[in-house]
Coordinates of N, CA and C in Angstrom, one line a residue:
M1221 N -32.8 12.3 -6.0 CA -33.2 13.5 -5.0 C -32.1 13.8 -4.2
L1222 N -31.9 12.5 -3.4 CA -30.4 12.8 -2.7 C -29.3 13.4 -3.0
A1223 N -29.0 12.6 -4.4 CA -27.9 13.4 -5.0 C -27.8 14.9 -5.2
A1224 N -29.1 15.5 -5.9 CA -29.3 17.0 -6.0 C -29.1 17.5 -4.6
A1225 N -29.7 17.1 -3.5 CA -29.6 17.9 -2.2 C -28.1 17.7 -1.6
A1226 N -27.4 16.8 -1.9 CA -26.1 16.7 -1.2 C -25.3 17.6 -1.7
S1227 N -23.9 17.9 -0.9 CA -23.1 19.1 -1.3 C -22.1 18.4 -2.4
A1228 N -21.0 19.2 -2.6 CA -20.4 18.9 -3.7 C -19.3 17.7 -3.5
P1229 N -18.8 17.4 -1.9 CA -18.2 16.4 -1.9 C -18.9 14.9 -1.9
V1230 N -20.1 15.1 -1.6 CA -21.1 14.0 -1.7 C -21.5 13.6 -3.0
R1231 N -21.5 14.7 -3.9 CA -22.0 14.4 -5.4 C -20.9 13.7 -6.0
R1232 N -19.5 13.9 -5.6 CA -18.4 13.4 -6.3 C -18.3 11.9 -5.9
R1233 N -18.5 11.7 -4.7 CA -18.3 10.3 -4.1 C -19.6 9.5 -4.8
L1234 N -20.8 10.1 -4.8 CA -22.0 9.3 -5.6 C -21.5 8.9 -7.0
R1235 N -20.8 9.8 -7.6 CA -20.4 9.8 -9.2 C -19.6 8.5 -9.2
A1236 N -18.6 8.5 -8.2 CA -17.5 7.7 -8.1 C -18.1 6.3 -7.8
A1237 N -19.1 6.3 -6.9 CA -19.8 4.8 -7.0 C -20.7 4.4 -8.0
G1238 N -20.9 5.3 -8.6 CA -22.0 5.0 -9.9 C -21.0 4.6 -11.1
T1239 N -19.7 4.8 -10.8 CA -19.0 4.4 -11.9 C -17.9 3.3 -11.8
Q1240 N -18.4 2.3 -10.6 CA -17.6 1.3 -10.6 C -17.8 0.2 -11.3
A1241 N -16.7 -0.7 -11.7 CA -16.9 -1.8 -12.6 C -18.3 -2.6 -12.7
E1242 N -18.5 -3.0 -11.1 CA -19.3 -3.9 -10.9 C -20.8 -3.1 -10.9
P1243 N -21.8 -3.2 -11.7 CA -22.9 -2.7 -12.1 C -23.8 -2.9 -10.7
R1244 N -24.4 -1.7 -10.5 CA -25.1 -1.4 -8.9 C -26.6 -1.1 -9.4
S1245 N -27.3 -1.7 -8.5 CA -29.0 -1.6 -8.7 C -29.3 -0.2 -8.3
R1246 N -30.4 0.1 -8.5 CA -31.0 1.4 -8.0 C -30.9 1.5 -6.4
R1247 N -31.6 0.3 -5.8 CA -31.5 0.0 -4.6 C -30.1 0.2 -3.9
Q1248 N -29.3 -0.3 -4.6 CA -27.9 -0.1 -3.8 C -27.3 1.3 -3.8
M1249 N -27.7 2.0 -5.2 CA -27.1 3.4 -5.2 C -28.0 4.2 -4.0
I1250 N -29.1 3.9 -3.9 CA -29.9 4.7 -2.9 C -29.1 4.5 -1.3
C1251 N -29.0 3.1 -1.3 CA -28.2 3.0 0.1 C -27.0 3.5 0.1
I1252 N -26.3 3.6 -1.0 CA -25.2 4.3 -0.7 C -25.3 5.9 -0.5
A1253 N -26.0 6.2 -1.2 CA -26.2 7.9 -1.3 C -26.7 8.1 0.3
I1254 N -27.6 7.3 0.9 CA -27.7 7.6 2.2 C -26.7 7.7 3.1
Q1255 N -25.9 6.4 3.0 CA -24.6 6.4 3.8 C -23.7 7.5 3.7
I1256 N -23.5 8.0 2.4 CA -22.5 8.8 2.2 C -23.0 10.1 2.7
T1257 N -24.2 10.6 2.6 CA -24.8 11.8 3.0 C -24.7 12.2 4.4
Y1258 N -25.3 10.9 5.0 CA -25.1 10.8 6.3 C -23.7 10.9 7.0
S1259 N -22.8 10.6 6.2 CA -21.4 10.6 6.8 C -21.0 11.9 6.8
Y1260 N -21.5 13.0 5.9 CA -21.0 14.5 5.8 C -22.1 15.0 6.7
M1261 N -23.2 14.6 7.0 CA -24.1 15.5 7.8 C -23.6 15.5 9.3
L1262 N -23.3 14.1 9.8 CA -23.0 13.7 11.1 C -21.9 14.9 11.8
P1263 N -21.0 15.1 11.3 CA -20.1 16.2 12.1 C -20.7 17.6 12.0
M1264 N -21.7 17.9 11.2 CA -22.5 19.2 11.3 C -23.4 19.1 12.4
T1265 N -24.1 17.9 12.3 CA -25.1 17.5 13.5 C -24.7 17.9 14.9
H1266 N -23.7 17.2 15.1 CA -22.9 17.2 16.4 C -21.6 18.0 16.5
P1267 N -21.3 18.8 17.7 CA -20.2 19.5 17.8 C -18.9 18.4 17.6
A1268 N -17.9 19.0 17.1 CA -16.5 18.3 17.1 C -16.1 17.6 18.1
S1269 N -16.3 18.5 19.4 CA -16.0 17.5 20.4 C -16.7 16.5 21.1
S1270 N -18.0 16.2 20.5 CA -18.9 15.4 20.8 C -18.5 14.2 20.2
S1271 N -17.4 13.8 20.6 CA -16.7 12.4 20.1 C -17.8 11.2 20.5
R1272 N -18.7 11.2 21.8 CA -19.1 10.2 22.2 C -20.6 10.0 21.4
S1273 N -20.8 10.9 20.8 CA -22.1 11.3 20.0 C -21.7 10.6 18.5
R1274 N -20.6 10.4 18.2 CA -20.0 10.1 16.5 C -19.4 8.5 16.9
F1275 N -19.1 8.1 18.1 CA -18.3 6.9 18.1 C -19.2 5.7 17.6
G1276 N -20.5 5.7 17.8 CA -21.1 4.2 17.4 C -21.0 4.1 15.8
F1277 N -21.3 5.2 15.0 CA -21.4 5.4 13.6 C -20.1 4.9 12.9
R1278 N -19.1 5.6 13.6 CA -17.5 5.3 13.1 C -17.0 3.9 13.4
F1279 N -17.3 3.5 14.7 CA -16.8 2.2 15.0 C -17.6 1.1 14.0
S1280 N -18.8 1.3 13.7 CA -19.5 0.5 12.9 C -18.6 0.3 11.6
L1281 N -18.9 1.6 10.9 CA -18.2 1.6 9.6 C -16.6 1.1 9.4
L1282 N -15.9 1.4 10.8 CA -14.6 1.0 10.4 C -14.5 -0.5 10.7
G1283 N -15.4 -1.2 11.6 CA -15.5 -2.6 11.8 C -15.8 -3.6 10.5
R1284 N -16.5 -2.8 9.8 CA -17.1 -3.3 8.4 C -15.8 -3.1 7.3
R1285 N -15.2 -2.1 7.3 CA -14.1 -1.8 6.3 C -12.8 -2.7 7.0
W1286 N -12.6 -3.1 8.2 CA -11.6 -3.9 8.7 C -11.8 -5.2 8.2
R1287 N -13.0 -5.6 8.3 CA -13.2 -7.0 7.8 C -13.0 -7.1 6.4
R1288 N -13.6 -6.0 5.6 CA -13.4 -6.3 4.2 C -11.9 -6.4 3.7
T1289 N -11.1 -5.7 4.3 CA -9.8 -5.6 4.3 C -9.0 -6.8 4.5
M1290 N -9.5 -7.7 5.7 CA -9.0 -8.8 6.0 C -9.1 -9.7 4.9
E1291 N -10.5 -9.7 4.6 CA -10.9 -10.7 3.7 C -10.5 -10.9 2.2
A1292 N -10.1 -9.5 2.1 CA -9.5 -9.1 0.4 C -8.0 -9.9 0.7
E1293 N -7.3 -9.6 1.7 CA -5.9 -10.2 1.9 C -6.0 -11.6 1.9
L1294 N -6.7 -12.2 2.8 CA -6.9 -13.6 2.7 C -7.4 -14.2 1.4
S1295 N -8.3 -13.8 0.8 CA -8.7 -14.1 -0.4 C -7.5 -14.1 -1.5
A1296 N -6.8 -13.2 -1.2 CA -5.4 -13.1 -2.4 C -4.9 -14.3 -2.2
A1297 N -4.8 -14.8 -0.8 CA -3.9 -16.1 -0.6 C -4.6 -17.3 -0.5
G1298 N -5.8 -17.4 -1.3 CA -6.7 -18.4 -1.5 C -7.6 -18.8 -0.3
L1299 N -7.7 -18.1 0.6 CA -8.4 -18.4 1.9 C -10.0 -17.7 2.1
T1300 N -11.1 -17.9 1.8 CA -12.3 -17.4 1.8 C -12.7 -17.2 3.1
D1301 N -13.6 -16.1 3.1 CA -14.2 -15.6 4.5 C -15.1 -16.8 5.0
A1302 N -15.8 -17.6 4.5 CA -16.6 -18.6 5.0 C -15.8 -19.9 5.5
T1303 N -14.7 -20.1 5.0 CA -13.9 -21.2 5.5 C -13.1 -20.7 6.7
W1304 N -12.2 -19.5 6.7 CA -11.3 -19.4 7.7 C -11.9 -18.7 9.0
V1305 N -13.1 -18.1 9.0 CA -13.6 -17.5 10.2 C -13.9 -18.7 11.1
P1306 N -14.6 -19.9 10.8 CA -14.9 -21.1 11.8 C -13.5 -21.8 11.9
L1307 N -12.6 -21.8 11.4 CA -11.2 -22.4 11.6 C -10.9 -21.7 12.8
V1308 N -10.5 -20.2 12.7 CA -10.1 -19.3 13.7 C -10.8 -19.6 15.1
H1309 N -12.2 -19.6 14.7 CA -12.8 -19.6 16.2 C -12.6 -20.9 17.0
L1310 N -12.5 -21.9 16.1 CA -12.3 -23.2 16.8 C -11.0 -23.4 17.2
N1311 N -10.0 -22.6 16.8 CA -8.8 -22.7 17.4 C -8.7 -21.7 18.7
E1312 N -9.5 -20.8 18.7 CA -9.6 -19.9 19.7 C -10.0 -20.3 21.0
T1313 N -11.3 -21.2 20.8 CA -11.8 -21.7 22.1 C -11.3 -23.2 22.2
G1314 N -10.2 -23.7 21.3 CA -9.8 -24.9 21.7 C -10.4 -25.9 21.1
G1315 N -11.4 -25.7 20.5 CA -12.2 -26.8 19.7 C -13.1 -27.3 20.7
G1316 N -14.0 -28.5 20.4 CA -14.9 -29.6 21.1 C -15.8 -28.5 21.4
I1317 N -16.6 -27.9 20.6 CA -17.6 -27.0 20.7 C -19.0 -27.6 19.5
T1318 N -20.0 -27.3 20.3 CA -21.2 -27.5 19.4 C -21.4 -26.7 18.0
Q1319 N -22.2 -27.3 17.1 CA -22.4 -26.7 15.9 C -23.1 -25.3 16.3
K1320 N -24.1 -25.3 17.3 CA -24.7 -24.0 17.7 C -23.9 -23.0 18.2
E1321 N -23.1 -23.7 19.1 CA -22.0 -22.6 19.7 C -21.1 -21.9 18.7
L1322 N -20.6 -22.6 17.7 CA -20.0 -22.0 16.6 C -20.4 -21.2 15.7
A1323 N -21.8 -21.5 15.4 CA -22.6 -20.4 14.5 C -22.8 -19.2 15.4
G1324 N -23.0 -19.1 16.8 CA -22.9 -18.1 17.2 C -21.6 -17.3 17.5
L1325 N -20.8 -17.9 17.3 CA -19.3 -17.0 17.4 C -19.0 -16.7 15.9
V1326 N -19.3 -17.3 14.8 CA -19.1 -16.9 13.6 C -20.1 -15.7 13.2
G1327 N -21.5 -16.0 13.8 CA -22.3 -14.9 13.3 C -23.3 -15.3 12.3
V1328 N -23.5 -16.7 11.9 CA -24.4 -17.0 10.9 C -25.2 -18.0 11.8
D1329 N -26.4 -18.3 10.6 CA -27.4 -19.4 11.2 C -27.0 -20.7 11.0
G1330 N -27.4 -21.7 11.9 CA -26.8 -23.1 11.7 C -27.1 -23.7 10.6
S1331 N -28.2 -23.5 9.5 CA -28.3 -24.3 8.3 C -27.0 -23.8 7.6
S1332 N -26.6 -22.6 7.5 CA -25.6 -22.2 6.5 C -24.3 -22.6 7.0
L1333 N -24.2 -22.8 8.3 CA -22.7 -23.1 8.6 C -22.6 -24.6 8.5
V1334 N -23.8 -25.5 8.5 CA -23.8 -26.8 8.1 C -22.8 -27.1 6.8
R1335 N -23.2 -26.3 5.9 CA -22.7 -26.4 4.4 C -21.0 -26.2 4.5
V1336 N -20.7 -25.1 5.3 CA -19.3 -24.8 5.2 C -18.5 -26.1 6.0
L1337 N -19.0 -26.7 7.2 CA -18.8 -27.8 8.1 C -18.4 -28.9 7.2
D1338 N -19.4 -28.9 6.1 CA -19.2 -30.2 5.6 C -18.0 -30.1 4.3
I1339 N -17.8 -28.7 4.2 CA -16.6 -28.6 3.1 C -15.2 -28.6 3.8
L1340 N -15.7 -28.3 5.0 CA -14.2 -28.1 5.9 C -13.7 -29.6 6.4
E1341 N -14.9 -30.4 6.5 CA -14.9 -31.9 6.9 C -14.0 -32.8 5.7
R1342 N -14.6 -32.4 4.4 CA -14.3 -32.9 3.3 C -12.6 -32.7 3.1
E1343 N -12.2 -31.5 3.3 CA -11.1 -31.2 3.3 C -10.0 -31.6 4.2
G1344 N -10.6 -32.3 5.2 CA -9.6 -32.7 6.5 C -9.4 -31.9 7.4
L1345 N -10.1 -30.6 7.3 CA -9.7 -29.7 8.4 C -10.3 -29.7 9.8
I1346 N -11.7 -30.5 9.8 CA -12.2 -30.5 10.9 C -12.6 -31.9 11.1
E1347 N -13.1 -32.3 12.3 CA -13.9 -33.5 12.7 C -14.9 -33.2 13.5
R1348 N -16.2 -34.2 13.6 CA -17.2 -34.3 14.3 C -17.1 -35.4 15.0
R1349 N -17.0 -35.2 16.3 CA -17.0 -36.3 17.4 C -18.0 -36.4 18.2
R1350 N -18.4 -37.5 18.6 CA -19.5 -37.7 19.4 C -19.2 -37.3 20.9
D1351 N -20.3 -36.5 21.3 CA -20.1 -35.9 22.7 C -20.2 -37.0 23.7
E1352 N -19.6 -37.4 24.6 CA -19.6 -38.4 25.6 C -20.6 -38.2 26.5
S1353 N -20.8 -36.8 26.8 CA -22.0 -36.7 27.8 C -23.3 -36.6 27.0
D1354 N -23.6 -36.7 25.6 CA -24.8 -36.7 25.3 C -24.7 -37.1 23.7
G1355 N -24.9 -38.5 23.7 CA -24.9 -39.2 22.2 C -25.1 -38.8 21.4
R1356 N -26.1 -37.9 21.2 CA -27.0 -37.4 20.0 C -26.2 -36.4 19.5
A1357 N -25.4 -35.8 20.3 CA -24.6 -34.4 20.0 C -23.4 -34.8 19.2
R1358 N -22.8 -33.8 18.5 CA -21.4 -33.7 17.7 C -20.7 -32.7 18.3
L1359 N -19.5 -32.9 18.6 CA -18.8 -31.8 18.8 C -17.5 -31.4 17.8
I1360 N -17.3 -30.3 17.4 CA -16.5 -30.2 16.3 C -15.0 -29.7 17.0
H1361 N -14.2 -30.5 16.2 CA -12.7 -30.2 16.8 C -11.9 -29.9 15.3
L1362 N -10.8 -29.1 15.5 CA -9.7 -28.9 14.4 C -9.0 -30.2 14.5
T1363 N -8.5 -30.7 13.1 CA -7.5 -31.8 12.8 C -6.2 -31.2 12.8
S1364 N -5.2 -32.0 12.9 CA -3.9 -31.5 12.8 C -3.8 -30.5 11.5
Q1365 N -4.4 -31.0 10.2 CA -4.2 -30.4 9.3 C -5.0 -29.0 9.3
G1366 N -5.8 -29.0 10.0 CA -6.7 -27.9 10.6 C -5.9 -26.8 11.2
E1367 N -5.2 -27.2 12.1 CA -4.2 -26.3 12.9 C -3.4 -26.0 12.1
R1368 N -2.8 -26.4 11.3 CA -1.6 -26.0 9.9 C -2.6 -25.0 9.3
R1369 N -3.6 -25.1 8.9 CA -4.4 -24.1 8.1 C -4.6 -22.8 8.9
V1370 N -4.7 -23.0 10.3 CA -5.0 -21.9 11.0 C -3.6 -21.1 11.2
C1371 N -2.6 -21.7 11.4 CA -1.4 -21.1 11.3 C -1.2 -20.2 10.2
L1372 N -1.5 -20.6 9.0 CA -1.2 -20.1 7.7 C -1.9 -18.6 7.7
I1373 N -3.4 -19.1 8.2 CA -4.3 -17.9 8.2 C -4.1 -16.6 9.3
R1374 N -3.5 -17.4 10.4 CA -3.0 -16.3 11.3 C -1.5 -15.3 10.6
K1375 N -0.8 -16.2 10.1 CA 0.4 -15.5 9.4 C -0.2 -14.5 8.3
E1376 N -1.3 -14.7 7.8 CA -1.7 -13.8 6.3 C -2.4 -12.6 7.3
L1377 N -3.2 -12.9 8.3 CA -3.9 -12.0 9.1 C -2.8 -11.0 9.7
A1378 N -1.7 -11.7 10.2 CA -0.8 -10.8 11.0 C -0.1 -9.9 10.1
R1379 N 0.5 -10.1 8.8 CA 0.7 -9.2 7.7 C -0.1 -8.3 7.3
A1380 N -1.1 -8.3 7.4 CA -2.4 -7.4 6.9 C -2.4 -6.3 8.0
E1381 N -2.8 -7.0 9.2 CA -2.8 -6.3 10.4 C -1.6 -5.2 10.6
E1382 N -0.4 -5.6 10.3 CA 0.6 -5.1 10.9 C 0.6 -3.7 9.5
A1383 N 0.2 -3.8 8.4 CA 0.3 -3.0 7.3 C -0.9 -1.6 7.8
V1384 N -2.0 -2.2 8.3 CA -3.2 -1.1 8.6 C -2.7 -0.7 9.9
L1385 N -1.8 -1.3 10.9 CA -1.7 -0.7 12.3 C -0.5 0.2 12.5
C1386 N 0.3 0.1 11.3 CA 1.7 0.5 11.3 C 1.9 2.1 11.9
D1387 N 1.1 2.8 11.8 CA 0.9 4.3 12.3 C 0.8 4.3 13.8
L1388 N 0.2 3.1 14.2 CA 0.0 3.1 15.9 C 1.1 2.4 16.5
S1389 N 1.5 3.0 17.8 CA 2.4 2.3 18.7 C 1.6 1.3 19.7
D1390 N 2.6 0.6 20.3 CA 1.9 -0.7 20.9 C 1.3 -0.1 22.0
E1391 N 1.7 0.6 22.8 CA 1.0 1.5 23.7 C -0.7 1.8 23.4
E1392 N -0.6 2.6 22.2 CA -1.9 3.0 21.7 C -2.9 1.8 21.4
I1393 N -2.2 0.8 20.8 CA -3.0 -0.4 20.5 C -3.6 -1.2 21.9
A1394 N -2.7 -1.0 22.9 CA -2.8 -1.7 24.0 C -4.2 -0.8 24.7
R1395 N -4.0 0.5 24.6 CA -5.2 1.3 25.3 C -6.5 1.2 24.5
M1396 N -6.5 1.1 23.1 CA -7.5 0.7 22.6 C -8.3 -0.7 22.9
L1397 N -7.4 -1.8 22.9 CA -7.7 -3.0 23.5 C -8.3 -3.0 24.9
D1398 N -8.0 -2.1 26.0 CA -8.4 -1.8 27.2 C -9.8 -1.4 27.0
C1399 N -10.2 -0.3 26.2 CA -11.3 0.2 25.7 C -12.1 -0.7 25.3
L1400 N -12.0 -1.4 24.4 CA -12.9 -2.6 23.7 C -13.3 -3.8 24.7
D1401 N -12.4 -3.9 25.5 CA -12.7 -5.0 26.7 C -13.9 -4.2 27.5
K1402 N -13.9 -2.9 27.7 CA -14.8 -2.3 28.7 C -16.1 -2.3 27.9
I1403 N -16.1 -1.9 26.6 CA -17.2 -1.9 26.0 C -17.9 -3.3 25.9
D1404 N -17.0 -4.3 25.6 CA -17.6 -5.7 25.5 C -18.2 -6.4 26.9
H1405 N -17.4 -5.8 27.9 CA -18.0 -6.2 29.4 C -19.2 -5.3 29.7
R1406 N -19.5 -4.1 29.5 CA -20.8 -3.3 29.5 C -21.9 -4.2 28.4
M1407 N -21.7 -4.6 27.5 CA -22.6 -5.1 26.4 C -23.0 -6.1 27.0
T1408 N -22.2 -7.0 27.5 CA -22.6 -8.4 28.3 C -23.6 -8.4 29.4
A1409 N -22.8 -7.1 30.0 CA -23.9 -6.9 31.4 C -25.2 -6.4 31.1
L1410 N -25.1 -5.4 29.8 CA -26.7 -5.1 29.6 C -27.4 -6.1 29.0
A1411 N -26.8 -7.1 28.3 CA -27.6 -8.1 27.8 C -28.1 -9.3 28.6
A1412 N -27.5 -9.3 29.9 CA -27.6 -10.0 31.1 C -28.9 -9.6 31.8
E1413 N -28.8 -8.1 32.0 CA -29.9 -7.5 32.5 C -31.0 -7.5 31.6
D1414 N -31.2 -7.2 30.1 CA -32.2 -7.6 29.5 C -32.9 -9.0 29.4
K1415 N -31.8 -10.1 29.7 CA -32.7 -11.5 29.9 C -33.3 -11.5 31.1
A1416 N -32.9 -10.8 32.3 CA -33.4 -11.1 33.5 C -34.7 -10.5 33.5
V1417 N -35.0 -9.4 32.7 CA -36.5 -8.8 32.9 C -37.3 -9.3 32.2
I1418 N -37.1 -10.4 31.0 CA -38.0 -10.8 30.2 C -38.8 -11.8 30.9
P1419 N -39.9 -11.8 31.2 CA -40.8 -12.9 31.6 C -40.7 -14.2 31.0
H1420 N -40.7 -15.2 32.1 CA -40.8 -16.5 31.6 C -42.1 -17.0 31.2
E1421 N -42.5 -17.7 30.2 CA -43.5 -18.4 30.2 C -43.9 -19.6 30.7
D1422 N -44.9 -19.7 31.5 CA -45.1 -21.1 32.4 C -45.4 -22.3 31.3

């Protein structure tokens, strides 16, 4: 029904989605139809000058597309998403963080991360050390081999990012980063406000 109601460009994109080499379920096709149709409806719903109204949707789609692109590049170099993301976060934080903290950064639940950490530890890329302030806790650190792996990851990421960002100047990228920082700070402030108004149970 969605395909019949869609415009010609939407129908073409739906047919293309349906002819992918990987078979898709009916539910997947419905989700694709909704997303494609909405992407064409959105500009008609809001004036072209209403960039603020369109930002969230575009930003969300672009973020997912960016991650898929980076994952594909790293996968071609033999680096899977499940393993390289935790390593990069450990490098960014300097290591010495708990499994719960790392799971929050990676965006997965703790049980899923445990399996990944076991793999990384067997490969000699991380190590779990006893927390001196809490003998029951273990802190996760990169090994020297893990640091070398992160260097390889960053090299591959830089190559992929350079290809994607080649049409933007350094000044344009710096301005975007400033804007992203403002959004990040605002979201942090809103989260703190929400947490403050939640009543605590006695």
